């Protein structure tokens, strides 16, 4: 299964790993 476009939820989780307070900024 090739997933070139990850789900928004997965993207948010990915960002959470890099920037834990990314959601706070938005």
Tab-separated table of C-alpha atoms in Angstrom:
chain	number	residue	atom	x	y	z
A	1	UNK	CA	0.000	0.000	0.000
A	2	UNK	CA	1.616	3.229	-1.142
A	3	UNK	CA	0.336	6.251	0.752
A	4	UNK	CA	1.723	9.390	-0.845
A	5	UNK	CA	-0.879	11.546	0.926
A	6	UNK	CA	-1.064	10.795	4.666
A	7	UNK	CA	-4.254	11.602	6.546
A	8	UNK	CA	-4.533	15.001	8.295
A	9	UNK	CA	-4.590	13.234	11.654
A	10	UNK	CA	-1.288	11.536	10.831
A	11	UNK	CA	0.203	14.827	9.692
A	12	UNK	CA	-0.827	16.477	12.948
A	13	UNK	CA	0.749	13.617	14.896
A	14	UNK	CA	3.914	13.968	12.828
A	15	UNK	CA	4.030	17.696	13.553
A	16	UNK	CA	3.371	17.010	17.223
A	17	UNK	CA	6.584	14.963	17.299
A	18	UNK	CA	8.584	17.778	15.722
A	19	UNK	CA	6.733	20.713	17.300
A	20	UNK	CA	4.748	19.705	20.417
A	21	UNK	CA	3.138	23.158	20.585
A	22	UNK	CA	2.318	23.482	16.892
A	23	UNK	CA	-1.388	23.264	17.732
A	24	UNK	CA	-1.029	25.999	20.344
A	25	UNK	CA	0.434	28.374	17.757
A	26	UNK	CA	-2.463	27.842	15.357
